[in-house]
Short mmCIF file of C-alpha atoms in Angstrom, two decimals:
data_model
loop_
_atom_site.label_atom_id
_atom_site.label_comp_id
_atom_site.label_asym_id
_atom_site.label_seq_id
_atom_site.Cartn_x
_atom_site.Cartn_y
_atom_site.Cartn_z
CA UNK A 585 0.00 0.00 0.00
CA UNK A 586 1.19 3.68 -0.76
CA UNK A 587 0.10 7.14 1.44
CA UNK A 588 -1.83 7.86 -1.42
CA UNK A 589 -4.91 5.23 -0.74
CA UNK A 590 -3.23 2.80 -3.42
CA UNK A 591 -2.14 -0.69 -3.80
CA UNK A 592 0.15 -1.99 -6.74
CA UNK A 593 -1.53 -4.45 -9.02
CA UNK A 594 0.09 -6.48 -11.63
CA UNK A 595 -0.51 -8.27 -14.46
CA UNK A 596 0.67 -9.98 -17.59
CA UNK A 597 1.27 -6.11 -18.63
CA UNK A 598 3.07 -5.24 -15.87
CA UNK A 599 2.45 -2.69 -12.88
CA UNK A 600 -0.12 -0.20 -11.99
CA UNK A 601 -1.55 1.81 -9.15
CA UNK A 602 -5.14 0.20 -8.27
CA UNK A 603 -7.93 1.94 -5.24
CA UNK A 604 -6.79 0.62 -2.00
CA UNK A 605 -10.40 -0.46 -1.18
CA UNK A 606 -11.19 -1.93 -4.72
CA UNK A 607 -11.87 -5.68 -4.92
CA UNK A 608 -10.86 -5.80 -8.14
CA UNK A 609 -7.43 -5.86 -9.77
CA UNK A 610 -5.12 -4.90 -12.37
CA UNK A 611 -7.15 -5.83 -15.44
CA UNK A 612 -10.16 -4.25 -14.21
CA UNK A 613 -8.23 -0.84 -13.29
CA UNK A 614 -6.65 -1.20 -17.27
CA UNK A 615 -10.05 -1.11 -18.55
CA UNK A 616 -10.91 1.87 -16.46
CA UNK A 617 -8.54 3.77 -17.32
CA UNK A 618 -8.67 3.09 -21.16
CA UNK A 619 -13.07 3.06 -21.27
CA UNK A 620 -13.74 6.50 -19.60
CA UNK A 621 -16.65 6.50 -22.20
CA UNK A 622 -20.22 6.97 -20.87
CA UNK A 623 -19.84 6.60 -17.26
CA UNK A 624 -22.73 3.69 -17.17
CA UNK A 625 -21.23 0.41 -15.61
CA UNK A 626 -23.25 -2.56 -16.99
CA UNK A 627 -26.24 -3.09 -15.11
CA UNK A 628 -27.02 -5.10 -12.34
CA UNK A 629 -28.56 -7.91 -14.17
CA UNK A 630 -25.87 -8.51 -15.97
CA UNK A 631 -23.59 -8.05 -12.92
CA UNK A 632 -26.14 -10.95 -11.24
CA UNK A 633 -25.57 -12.79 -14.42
CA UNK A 634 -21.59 -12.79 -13.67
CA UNK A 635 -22.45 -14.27 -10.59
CA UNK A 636 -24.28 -16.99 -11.11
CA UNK A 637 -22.31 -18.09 -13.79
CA UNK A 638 -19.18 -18.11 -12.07
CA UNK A 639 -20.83 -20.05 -9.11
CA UNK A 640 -21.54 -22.54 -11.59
CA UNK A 641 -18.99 -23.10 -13.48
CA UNK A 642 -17.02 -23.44 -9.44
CA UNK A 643 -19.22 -26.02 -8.30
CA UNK A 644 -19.14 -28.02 -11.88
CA UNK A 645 -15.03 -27.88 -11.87
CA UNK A 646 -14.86 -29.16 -8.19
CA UNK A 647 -17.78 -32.10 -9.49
CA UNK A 648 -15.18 -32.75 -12.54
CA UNK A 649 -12.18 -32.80 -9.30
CA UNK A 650 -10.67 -29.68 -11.36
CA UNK A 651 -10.82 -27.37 -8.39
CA UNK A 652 -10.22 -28.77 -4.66
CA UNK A 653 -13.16 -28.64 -2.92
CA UNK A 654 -11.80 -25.94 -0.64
CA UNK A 655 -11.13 -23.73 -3.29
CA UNK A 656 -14.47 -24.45 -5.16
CA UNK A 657 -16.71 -23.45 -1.78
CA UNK A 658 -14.73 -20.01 -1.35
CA UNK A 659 -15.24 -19.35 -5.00
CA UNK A 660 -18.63 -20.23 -5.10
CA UNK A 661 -19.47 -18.25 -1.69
CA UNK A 662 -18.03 -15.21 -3.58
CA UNK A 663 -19.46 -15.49 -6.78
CA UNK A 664 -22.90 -15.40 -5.09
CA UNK A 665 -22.25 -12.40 -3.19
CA UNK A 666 -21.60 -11.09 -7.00
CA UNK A 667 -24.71 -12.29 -7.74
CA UNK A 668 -26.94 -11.15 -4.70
CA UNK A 669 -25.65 -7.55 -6.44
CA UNK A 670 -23.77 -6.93 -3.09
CA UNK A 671 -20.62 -6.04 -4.63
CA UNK A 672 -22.04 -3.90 -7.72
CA UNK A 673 -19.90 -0.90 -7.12
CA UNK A 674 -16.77 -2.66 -7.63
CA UNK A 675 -17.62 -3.48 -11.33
CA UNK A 676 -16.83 0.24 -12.97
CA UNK A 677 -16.09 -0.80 -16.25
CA UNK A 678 -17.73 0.83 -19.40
CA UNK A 679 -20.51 -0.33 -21.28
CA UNK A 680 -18.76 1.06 -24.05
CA UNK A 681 -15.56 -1.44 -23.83
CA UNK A 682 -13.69 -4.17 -25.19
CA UNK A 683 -16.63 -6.06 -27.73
CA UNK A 684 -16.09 -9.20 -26.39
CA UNK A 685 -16.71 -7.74 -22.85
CA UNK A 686 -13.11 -8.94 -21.63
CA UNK A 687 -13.02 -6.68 -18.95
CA UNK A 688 -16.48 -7.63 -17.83
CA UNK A 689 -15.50 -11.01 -17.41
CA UNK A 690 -12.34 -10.31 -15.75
CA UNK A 691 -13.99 -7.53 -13.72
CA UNK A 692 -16.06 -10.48 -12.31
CA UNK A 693 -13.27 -13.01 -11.96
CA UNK A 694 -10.72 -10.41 -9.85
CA UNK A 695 -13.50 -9.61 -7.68
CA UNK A 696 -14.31 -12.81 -6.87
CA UNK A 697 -10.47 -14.06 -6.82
CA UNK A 698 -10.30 -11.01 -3.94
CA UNK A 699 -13.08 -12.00 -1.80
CA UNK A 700 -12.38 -15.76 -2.33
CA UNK A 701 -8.95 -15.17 -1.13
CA UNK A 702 -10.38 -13.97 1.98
CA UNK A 703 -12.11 -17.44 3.30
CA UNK A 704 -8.83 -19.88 2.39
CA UNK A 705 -5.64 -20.08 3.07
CA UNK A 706 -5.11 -21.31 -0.54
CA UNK A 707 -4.22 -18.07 -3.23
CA UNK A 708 -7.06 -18.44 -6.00
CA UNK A 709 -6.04 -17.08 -9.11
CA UNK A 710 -8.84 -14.93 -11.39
CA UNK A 711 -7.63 -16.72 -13.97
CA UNK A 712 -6.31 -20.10 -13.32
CA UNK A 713 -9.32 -20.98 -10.72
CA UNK A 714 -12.18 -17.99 -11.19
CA UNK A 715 -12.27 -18.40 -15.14
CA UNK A 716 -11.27 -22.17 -15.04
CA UNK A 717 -13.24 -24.09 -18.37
CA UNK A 718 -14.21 -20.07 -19.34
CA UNK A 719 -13.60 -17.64 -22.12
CA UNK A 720 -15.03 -14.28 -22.15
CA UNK A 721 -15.78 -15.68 -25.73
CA UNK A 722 -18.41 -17.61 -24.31
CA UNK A 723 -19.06 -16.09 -20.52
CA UNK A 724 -20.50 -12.79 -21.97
CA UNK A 725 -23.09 -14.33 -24.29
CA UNK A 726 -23.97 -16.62 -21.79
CA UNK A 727 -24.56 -13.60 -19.19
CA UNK A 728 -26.64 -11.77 -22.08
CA UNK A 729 -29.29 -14.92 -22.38
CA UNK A 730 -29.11 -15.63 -18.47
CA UNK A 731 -29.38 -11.90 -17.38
CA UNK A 732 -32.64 -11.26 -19.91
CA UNK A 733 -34.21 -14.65 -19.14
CA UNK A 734 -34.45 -13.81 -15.93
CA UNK A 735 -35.42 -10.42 -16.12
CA UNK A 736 -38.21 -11.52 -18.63
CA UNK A 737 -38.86 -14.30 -16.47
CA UNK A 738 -39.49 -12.47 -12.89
CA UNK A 739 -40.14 -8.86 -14.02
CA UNK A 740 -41.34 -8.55 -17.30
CA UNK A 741 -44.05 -10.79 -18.10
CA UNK A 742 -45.31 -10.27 -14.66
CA UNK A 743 -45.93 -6.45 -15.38
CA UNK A 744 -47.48 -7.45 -18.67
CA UNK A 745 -49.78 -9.80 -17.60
CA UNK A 746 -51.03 -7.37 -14.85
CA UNK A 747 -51.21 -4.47 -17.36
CA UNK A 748 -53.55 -7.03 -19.69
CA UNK A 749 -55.68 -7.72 -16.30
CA UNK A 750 -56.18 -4.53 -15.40
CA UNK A 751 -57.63 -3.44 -18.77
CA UNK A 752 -59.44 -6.40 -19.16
CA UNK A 753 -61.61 -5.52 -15.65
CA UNK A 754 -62.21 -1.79 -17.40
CA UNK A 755 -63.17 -3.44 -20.46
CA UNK A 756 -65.57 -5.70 -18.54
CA UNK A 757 -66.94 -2.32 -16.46
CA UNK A 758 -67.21 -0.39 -19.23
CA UNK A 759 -68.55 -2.92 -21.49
CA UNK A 760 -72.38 -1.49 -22.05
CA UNK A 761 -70.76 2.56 -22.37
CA UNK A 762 -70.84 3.63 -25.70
CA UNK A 763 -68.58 5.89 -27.60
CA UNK A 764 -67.54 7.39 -31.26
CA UNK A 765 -65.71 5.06 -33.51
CA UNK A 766 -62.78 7.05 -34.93
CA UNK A 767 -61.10 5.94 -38.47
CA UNK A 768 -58.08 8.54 -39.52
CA UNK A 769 -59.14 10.70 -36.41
CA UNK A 770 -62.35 11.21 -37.87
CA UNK A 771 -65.83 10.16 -36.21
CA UNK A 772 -67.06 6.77 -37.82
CA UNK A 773 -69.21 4.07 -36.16
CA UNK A 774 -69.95 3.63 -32.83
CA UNK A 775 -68.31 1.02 -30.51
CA UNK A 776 -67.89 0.67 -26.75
CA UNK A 777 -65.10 1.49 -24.46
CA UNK A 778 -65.14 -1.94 -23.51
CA UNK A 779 -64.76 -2.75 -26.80
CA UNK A 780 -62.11 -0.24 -27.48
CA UNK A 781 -60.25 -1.11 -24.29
CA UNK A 782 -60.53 -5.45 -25.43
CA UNK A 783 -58.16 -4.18 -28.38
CA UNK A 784 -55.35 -2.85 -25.98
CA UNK A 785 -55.28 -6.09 -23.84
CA UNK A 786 -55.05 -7.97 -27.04
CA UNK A 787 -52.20 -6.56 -28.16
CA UNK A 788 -50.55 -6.77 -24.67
CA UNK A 789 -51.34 -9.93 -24.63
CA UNK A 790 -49.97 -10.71 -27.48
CA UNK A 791 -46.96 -8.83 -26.70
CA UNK A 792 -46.41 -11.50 -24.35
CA UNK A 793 -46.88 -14.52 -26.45
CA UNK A 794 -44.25 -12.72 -28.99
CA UNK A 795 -41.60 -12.33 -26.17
CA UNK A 796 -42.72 -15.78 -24.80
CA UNK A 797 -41.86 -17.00 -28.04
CA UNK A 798 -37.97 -16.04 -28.02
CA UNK A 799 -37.25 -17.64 -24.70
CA UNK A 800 -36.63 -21.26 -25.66
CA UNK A 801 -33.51 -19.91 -27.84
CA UNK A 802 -32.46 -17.05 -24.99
CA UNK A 803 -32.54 -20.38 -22.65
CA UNK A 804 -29.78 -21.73 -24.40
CA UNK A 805 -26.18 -21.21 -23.31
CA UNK A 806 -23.03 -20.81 -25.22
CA UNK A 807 -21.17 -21.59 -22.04
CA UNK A 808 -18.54 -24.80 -22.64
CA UNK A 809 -17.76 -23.31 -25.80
CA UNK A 810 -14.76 -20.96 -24.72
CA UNK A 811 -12.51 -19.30 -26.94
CA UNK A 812 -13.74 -20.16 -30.78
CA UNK A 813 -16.51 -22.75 -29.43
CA UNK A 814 -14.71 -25.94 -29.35
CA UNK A 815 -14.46 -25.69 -26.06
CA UNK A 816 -11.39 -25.41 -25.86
CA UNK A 817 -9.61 -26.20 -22.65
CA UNK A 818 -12.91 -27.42 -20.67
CA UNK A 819 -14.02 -30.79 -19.81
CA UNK A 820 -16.47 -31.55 -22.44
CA UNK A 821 -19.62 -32.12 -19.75
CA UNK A 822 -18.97 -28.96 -18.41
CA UNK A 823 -21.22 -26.77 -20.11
CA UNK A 824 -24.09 -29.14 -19.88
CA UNK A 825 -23.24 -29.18 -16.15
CA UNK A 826 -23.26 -25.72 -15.75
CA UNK A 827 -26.65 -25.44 -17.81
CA UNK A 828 -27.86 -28.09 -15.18
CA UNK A 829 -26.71 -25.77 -11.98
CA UNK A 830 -28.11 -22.72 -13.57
CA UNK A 831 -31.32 -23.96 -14.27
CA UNK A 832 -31.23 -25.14 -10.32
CA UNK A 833 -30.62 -21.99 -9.25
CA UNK A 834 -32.66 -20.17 -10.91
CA UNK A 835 -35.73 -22.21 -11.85
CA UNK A 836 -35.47 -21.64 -15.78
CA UNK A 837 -34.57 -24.83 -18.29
CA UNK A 838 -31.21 -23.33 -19.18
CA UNK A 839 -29.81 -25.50 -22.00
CA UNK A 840 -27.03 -25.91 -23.89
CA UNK A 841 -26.34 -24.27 -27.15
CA UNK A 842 -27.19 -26.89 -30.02
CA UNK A 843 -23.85 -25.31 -31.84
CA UNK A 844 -21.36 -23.38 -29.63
CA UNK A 845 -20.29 -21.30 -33.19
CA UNK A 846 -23.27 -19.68 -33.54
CA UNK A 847 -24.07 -19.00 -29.84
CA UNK A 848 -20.25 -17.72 -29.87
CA UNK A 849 -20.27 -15.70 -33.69
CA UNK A 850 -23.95 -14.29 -33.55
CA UNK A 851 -26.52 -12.60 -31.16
CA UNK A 852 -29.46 -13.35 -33.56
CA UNK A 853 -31.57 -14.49 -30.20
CA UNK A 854 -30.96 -11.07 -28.58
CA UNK A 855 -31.92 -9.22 -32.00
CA UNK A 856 -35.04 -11.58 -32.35
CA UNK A 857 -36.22 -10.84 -28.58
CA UNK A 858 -35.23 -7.12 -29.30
CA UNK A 859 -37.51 -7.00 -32.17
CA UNK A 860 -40.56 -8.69 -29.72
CA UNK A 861 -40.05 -6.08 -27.38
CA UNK A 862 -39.87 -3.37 -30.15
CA UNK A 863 -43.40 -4.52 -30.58
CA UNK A 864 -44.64 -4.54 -27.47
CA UNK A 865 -43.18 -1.02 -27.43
CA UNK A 866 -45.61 0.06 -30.13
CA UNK A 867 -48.51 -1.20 -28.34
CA UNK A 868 -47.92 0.59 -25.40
CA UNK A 869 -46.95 3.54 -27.33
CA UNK A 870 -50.59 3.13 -29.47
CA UNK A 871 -52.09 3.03 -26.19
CA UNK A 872 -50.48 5.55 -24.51
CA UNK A 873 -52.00 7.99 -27.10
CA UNK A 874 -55.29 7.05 -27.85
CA UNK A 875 -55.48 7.54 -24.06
CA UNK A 876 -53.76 11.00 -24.85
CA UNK A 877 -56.25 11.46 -27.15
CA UNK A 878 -59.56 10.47 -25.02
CA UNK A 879 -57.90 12.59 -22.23
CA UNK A 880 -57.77 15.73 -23.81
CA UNK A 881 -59.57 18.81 -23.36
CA UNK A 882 -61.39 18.91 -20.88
CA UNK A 883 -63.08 21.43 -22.83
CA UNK A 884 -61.71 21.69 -26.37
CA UNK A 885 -60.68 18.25 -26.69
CA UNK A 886 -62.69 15.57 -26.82
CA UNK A 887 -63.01 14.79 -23.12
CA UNK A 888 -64.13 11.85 -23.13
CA UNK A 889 -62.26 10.40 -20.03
CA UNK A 890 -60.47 12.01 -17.36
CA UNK A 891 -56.91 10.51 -16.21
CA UNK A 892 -55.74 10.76 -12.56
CA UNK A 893 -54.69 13.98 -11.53
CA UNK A 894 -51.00 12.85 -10.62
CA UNK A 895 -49.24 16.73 -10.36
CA UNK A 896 -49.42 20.29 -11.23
CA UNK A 897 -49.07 20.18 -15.72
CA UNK A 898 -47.99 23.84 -16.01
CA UNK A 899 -45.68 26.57 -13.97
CA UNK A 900 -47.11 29.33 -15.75
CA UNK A 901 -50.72 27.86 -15.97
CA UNK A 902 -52.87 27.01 -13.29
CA UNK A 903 -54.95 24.21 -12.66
CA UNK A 904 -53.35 22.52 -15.94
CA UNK A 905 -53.49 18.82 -15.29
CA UNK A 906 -51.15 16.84 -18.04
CA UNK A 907 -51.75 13.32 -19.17
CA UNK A 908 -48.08 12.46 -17.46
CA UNK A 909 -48.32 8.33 -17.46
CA UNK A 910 -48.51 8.01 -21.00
CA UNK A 911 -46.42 10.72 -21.91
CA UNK A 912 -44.03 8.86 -19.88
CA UNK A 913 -44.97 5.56 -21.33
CA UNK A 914 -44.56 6.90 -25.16
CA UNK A 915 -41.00 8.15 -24.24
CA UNK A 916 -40.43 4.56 -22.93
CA UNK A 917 -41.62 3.30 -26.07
CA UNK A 918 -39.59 5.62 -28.15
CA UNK A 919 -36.41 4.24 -26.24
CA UNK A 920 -36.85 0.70 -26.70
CA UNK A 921 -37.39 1.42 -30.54
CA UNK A 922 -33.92 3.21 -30.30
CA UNK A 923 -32.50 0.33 -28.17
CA UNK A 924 -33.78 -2.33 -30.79
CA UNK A 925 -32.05 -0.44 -33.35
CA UNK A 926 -29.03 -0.25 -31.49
CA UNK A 927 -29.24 -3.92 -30.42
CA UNK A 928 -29.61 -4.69 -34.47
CA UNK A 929 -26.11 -2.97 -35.35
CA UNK A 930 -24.85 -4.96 -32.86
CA UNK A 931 -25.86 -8.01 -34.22
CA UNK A 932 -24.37 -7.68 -37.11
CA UNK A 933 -21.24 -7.37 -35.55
CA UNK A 934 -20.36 -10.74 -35.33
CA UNK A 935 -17.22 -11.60 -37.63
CA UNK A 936 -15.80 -15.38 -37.84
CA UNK A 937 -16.11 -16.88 -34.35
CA UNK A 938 -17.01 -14.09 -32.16
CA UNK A 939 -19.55 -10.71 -31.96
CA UNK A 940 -17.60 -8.01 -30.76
CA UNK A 941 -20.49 -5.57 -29.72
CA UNK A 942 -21.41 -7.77 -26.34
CA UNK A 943 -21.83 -4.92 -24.01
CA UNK A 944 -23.96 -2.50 -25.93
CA UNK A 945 -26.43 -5.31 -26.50
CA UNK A 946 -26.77 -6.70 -23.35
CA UNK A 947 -27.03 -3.13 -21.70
CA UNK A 948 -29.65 -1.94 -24.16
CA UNK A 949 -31.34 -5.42 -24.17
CA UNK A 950 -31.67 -5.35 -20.75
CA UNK A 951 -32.31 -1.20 -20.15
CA UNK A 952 -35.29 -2.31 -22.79
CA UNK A 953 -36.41 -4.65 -20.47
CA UNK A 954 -36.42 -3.07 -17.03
CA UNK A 955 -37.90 -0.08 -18.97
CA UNK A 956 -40.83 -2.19 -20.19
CA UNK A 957 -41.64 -3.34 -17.30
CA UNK A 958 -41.71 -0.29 -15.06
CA UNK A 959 -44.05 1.42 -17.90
CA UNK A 960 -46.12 -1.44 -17.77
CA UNK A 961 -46.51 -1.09 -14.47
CA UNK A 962 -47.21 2.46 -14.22
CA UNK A 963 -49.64 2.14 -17.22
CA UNK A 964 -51.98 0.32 -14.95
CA UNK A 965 -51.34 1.25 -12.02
CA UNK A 966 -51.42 4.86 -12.84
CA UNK A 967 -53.44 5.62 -15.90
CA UNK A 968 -56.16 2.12 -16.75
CA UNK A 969 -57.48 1.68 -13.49
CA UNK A 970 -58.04 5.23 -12.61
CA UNK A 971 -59.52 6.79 -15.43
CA UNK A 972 -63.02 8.16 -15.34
CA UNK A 973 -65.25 8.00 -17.85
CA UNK A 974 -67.69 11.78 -18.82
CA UNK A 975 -70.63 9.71 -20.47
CA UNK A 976 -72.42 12.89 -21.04
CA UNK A 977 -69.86 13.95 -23.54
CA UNK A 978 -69.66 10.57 -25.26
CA UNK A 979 -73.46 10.98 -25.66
CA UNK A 980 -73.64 14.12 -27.05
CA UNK A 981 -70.90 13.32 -29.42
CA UNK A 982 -73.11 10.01 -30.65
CA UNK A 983 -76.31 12.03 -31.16
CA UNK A 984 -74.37 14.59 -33.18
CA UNK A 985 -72.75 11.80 -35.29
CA UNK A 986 -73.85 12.02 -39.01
CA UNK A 987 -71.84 8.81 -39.29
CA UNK A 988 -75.11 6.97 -37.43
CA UNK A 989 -76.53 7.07 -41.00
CA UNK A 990 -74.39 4.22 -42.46
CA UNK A 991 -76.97 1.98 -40.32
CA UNK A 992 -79.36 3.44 -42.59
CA UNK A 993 -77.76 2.29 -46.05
CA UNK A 994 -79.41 -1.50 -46.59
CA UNK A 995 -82.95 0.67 -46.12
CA UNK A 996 -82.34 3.73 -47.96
CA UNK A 997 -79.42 3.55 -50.49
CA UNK A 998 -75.65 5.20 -49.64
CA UNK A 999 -76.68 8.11 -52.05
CA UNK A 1000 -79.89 9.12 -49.31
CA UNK A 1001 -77.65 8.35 -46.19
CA UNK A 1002 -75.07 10.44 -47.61
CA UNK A 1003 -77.61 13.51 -48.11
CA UNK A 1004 -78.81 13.11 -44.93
CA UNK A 1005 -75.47 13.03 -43.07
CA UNK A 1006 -74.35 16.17 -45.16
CA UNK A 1007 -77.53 18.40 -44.04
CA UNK A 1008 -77.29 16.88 -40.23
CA UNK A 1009 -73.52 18.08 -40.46
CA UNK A 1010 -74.12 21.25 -42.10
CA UNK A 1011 -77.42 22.11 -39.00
CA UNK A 1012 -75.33 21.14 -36.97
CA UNK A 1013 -78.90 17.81 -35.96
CA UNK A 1014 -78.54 14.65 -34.89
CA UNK A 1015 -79.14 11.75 -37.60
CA UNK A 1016 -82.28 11.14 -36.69
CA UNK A 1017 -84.29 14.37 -36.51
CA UNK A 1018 -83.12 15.00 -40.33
CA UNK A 1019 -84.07 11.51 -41.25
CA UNK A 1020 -87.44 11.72 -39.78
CA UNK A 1021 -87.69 14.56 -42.49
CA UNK A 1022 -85.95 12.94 -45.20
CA UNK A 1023 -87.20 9.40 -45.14
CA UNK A 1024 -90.46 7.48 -45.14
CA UNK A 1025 -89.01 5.50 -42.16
CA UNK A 1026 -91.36 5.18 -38.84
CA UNK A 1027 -90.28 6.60 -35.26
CA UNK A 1028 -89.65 3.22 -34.37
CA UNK A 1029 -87.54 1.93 -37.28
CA UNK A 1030 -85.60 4.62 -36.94
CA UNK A 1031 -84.71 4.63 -32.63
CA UNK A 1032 -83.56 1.02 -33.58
CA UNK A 1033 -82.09 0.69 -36.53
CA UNK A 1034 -79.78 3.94 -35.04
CA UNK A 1035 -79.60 3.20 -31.20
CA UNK A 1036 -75.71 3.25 -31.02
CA UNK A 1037 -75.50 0.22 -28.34
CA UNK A 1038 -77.18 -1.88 -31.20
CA UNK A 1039 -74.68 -0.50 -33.52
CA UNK A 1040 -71.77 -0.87 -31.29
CA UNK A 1041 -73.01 -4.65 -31.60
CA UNK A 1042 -72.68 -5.13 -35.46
CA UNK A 1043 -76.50 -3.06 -35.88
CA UNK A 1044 -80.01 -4.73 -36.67
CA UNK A 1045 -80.79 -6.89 -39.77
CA UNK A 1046 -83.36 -4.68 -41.50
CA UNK A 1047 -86.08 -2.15 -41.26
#
């Protein structure tokens, strides 16, 4: 140690000046130094990720007698410290580094090498013992699948599911309320808001079945295959081993990959579960602003719902409430489009035996995810199951509708409707009154054949 709060590191590089409190060592300090980029450390799933991983990989060396059992239990204790995200400030390397995400992987292995060190008497090596049977080549891609399984897994589809349950029970409560149809913003038939709310859960959950879709490929591993994926100086049951211990610690069917090249040379599974998210991202973003849309006024919009009054909208204004949630929620959306395109540069990164854009996938895969999830959550919480509904404006909008008249068209021709809808446009009527005029039709044939909750329900046969 020096005066100046400094230990000496070294490495295969030679000597250099590491924080006296730092866990980690001379390769992580290199990186540092030479990534002073973004300031954004890879995120805690990924860091979790590490952990497990290295864990594994202890235990499954010590099963193969590769690592004395001594050595295997401190490593393992350590590397699920790592992953209980106890030890996250100590992994300050760069998103934007290395491609392979080299330093990530030694990052993890010095940290754990440090605190391993500090429960035996033996010296454990981050190298020689930490990254035993390990390449970065085939650590990092593993930590990409494991760290956005599980986020999917626990966080994600959760959210979504909730999000899809929450506007199902509006669409249930609102499911006799009846409101202008809108085609290209204009007024058109009439359906109900329980109607117009069963289209939003379908495309959530649908969102869900697309994500759901990618996992069987994100569950498998590239682990075993180390440097080039022939695996390379590891016992050749030892990523099926390690697949095993994951999927016991975690409670999803990690596999291995059915060929270590690709899982090595390509992130095609992280660009294909990009791409669901993407989508999920323009559902919420289509929702978002339809409620935008039903929200605004109250007066010179159409005001057809009212959203939670979550905070002061203006600081020149007062009494200016903003429709904040799915604001929010459309800038979340906006993002993860951005992410996904980032996210499909990077996949196309992979030359020979190895992608080199690791880190900037697996930080936007996962910021995509986490992002998702918390808009999800907010959606409902914040925005679905709060809203009110002003049924006096949605019925004076319907009775003003000249669009009413299409019901109209198997009686009286398109031609007649289409008079009739220009006159009660132009008097500013409702449909019926001019019809009454216009038509030979009775009082009765008329309340029916244009009683909007009828409509809402595909309309009446005939006259």
């Amino acid at each position: 140690m020096n005066s100046d709060g400094y230990r000496i590191e070294r490495d295969s590089m030679g000597t250099l000046q590491v924080p006296q409190d730092a866990l980690y060592g001379a390769q992580t300090q290199r990186a540092v130094e030479n990534f002073p980029v973004s300031g954004r450390p890879m995120p805690p799933p990924f860091i979790r990720a590490l952990g497990l991983i290295k864990a594994a990989c202890a235990r499954v060396n010590c099963e193969l007698t590769d690592l004395a059992p001594n050595v295997a239990d401190a490593i393992t204790a350590a590397a699920e410290e790592v992953a209980r995200n106890q030890h996250d400030r100590h992994f300050p390397v760069d998103i934007f580094q290395t491609g392979s995400g080299t330093s990530s992987n030694m990052n993890a292995n010095e940290v754990i090498a440090h605190l391993a060190n500090q429960r035996t008497a033996e010296t454990i090596h981050p190298n020689d013992h930490v990254n035993m049977g390990q390449s970065s080549n085939d650590v990092i891609p593993t930590a990409i699948h494991v760290s956005a399984a599980l986020e999917v897994h626990d966080q994600l589809l959760p959210a979504l599911r909730r999000l899809a349950d929450s506007i199902d029970a509006r669409s249930e409560e609102l499911a006799e309320v009846t409101t202008t149809g809108r085609t290209h913003l204009m007024d058109a038939m009439p359906v109900t808001l329980g109607q117009e709310l069963s289209g939003w859960s379908r495309q959530i959950r649908a969102g869900v079945a697309r994500v759901e879709s990618a996992l069987p490929r994100l569950h498998a591993l590239a682990i075993g295959g180390t440097a080039v994926g022939t695996g390379i100086n590891a016992h050749p049951q030892f990523g099926e081993r390690v697949c095993a211990l994951l999927s016991e610690a975690t409670g999803v069917p990690f596999v291995p990959a059915a060929n270590r090249f690709e899982a090595l040379s390509s992130q095609d599974t992280a660009v294909e579960l990009s791409g669901q998210l993407r989508t999920v991202a323009v559902s919420m973003m289509k929702i978002a602003n339809d409620l935008r849309w039903m929200n605004s006024g109250p007066l010179a919009g159409l005001g057809e719902i009212a959203l939670p009054a979550l905070q002061p909208g203006s600081s020149i204004m007062p009494g200016k409430v903003n429709p904040v949630i799915p604001e929010s929620v459309a800038m979340v959306s906006a993002q993860v489009m951005g992410n996904d395109t980032t996210i499909s540069i990077g996949g196309q990164s992979g030359n020979f035996q190895l992608n080199v854009m690791l880190p900037v996938i697996a930080a936007n895969l996962l910021d995509s995810i986490q992002l998702l999830t918390n808009a999800a959550t907010i959606l409902g919480r914040d925005a679905i199951d709060g809203f009110t509904v002003n049924e006096q404006n949605l019925r004076a909008a319907l009775d003003r509708n000249p669009i009413l008249v299409t019901a109209l068209n198997s009686v009286i021709g398109y031609e007649k409707g289409a008079e009739i809808a220009k006159r009660a446009y132009q008097e500013g009527r409702p449909v019926i009154e001019v019809a009454r005029e216009m038509t030979e039709l009775s009082e009765e044939q008329l309340q029916r054949l244009l009683d909007p909750r009828l409509l809402a329900r595909g309309g009446v046969a005939s006259a």
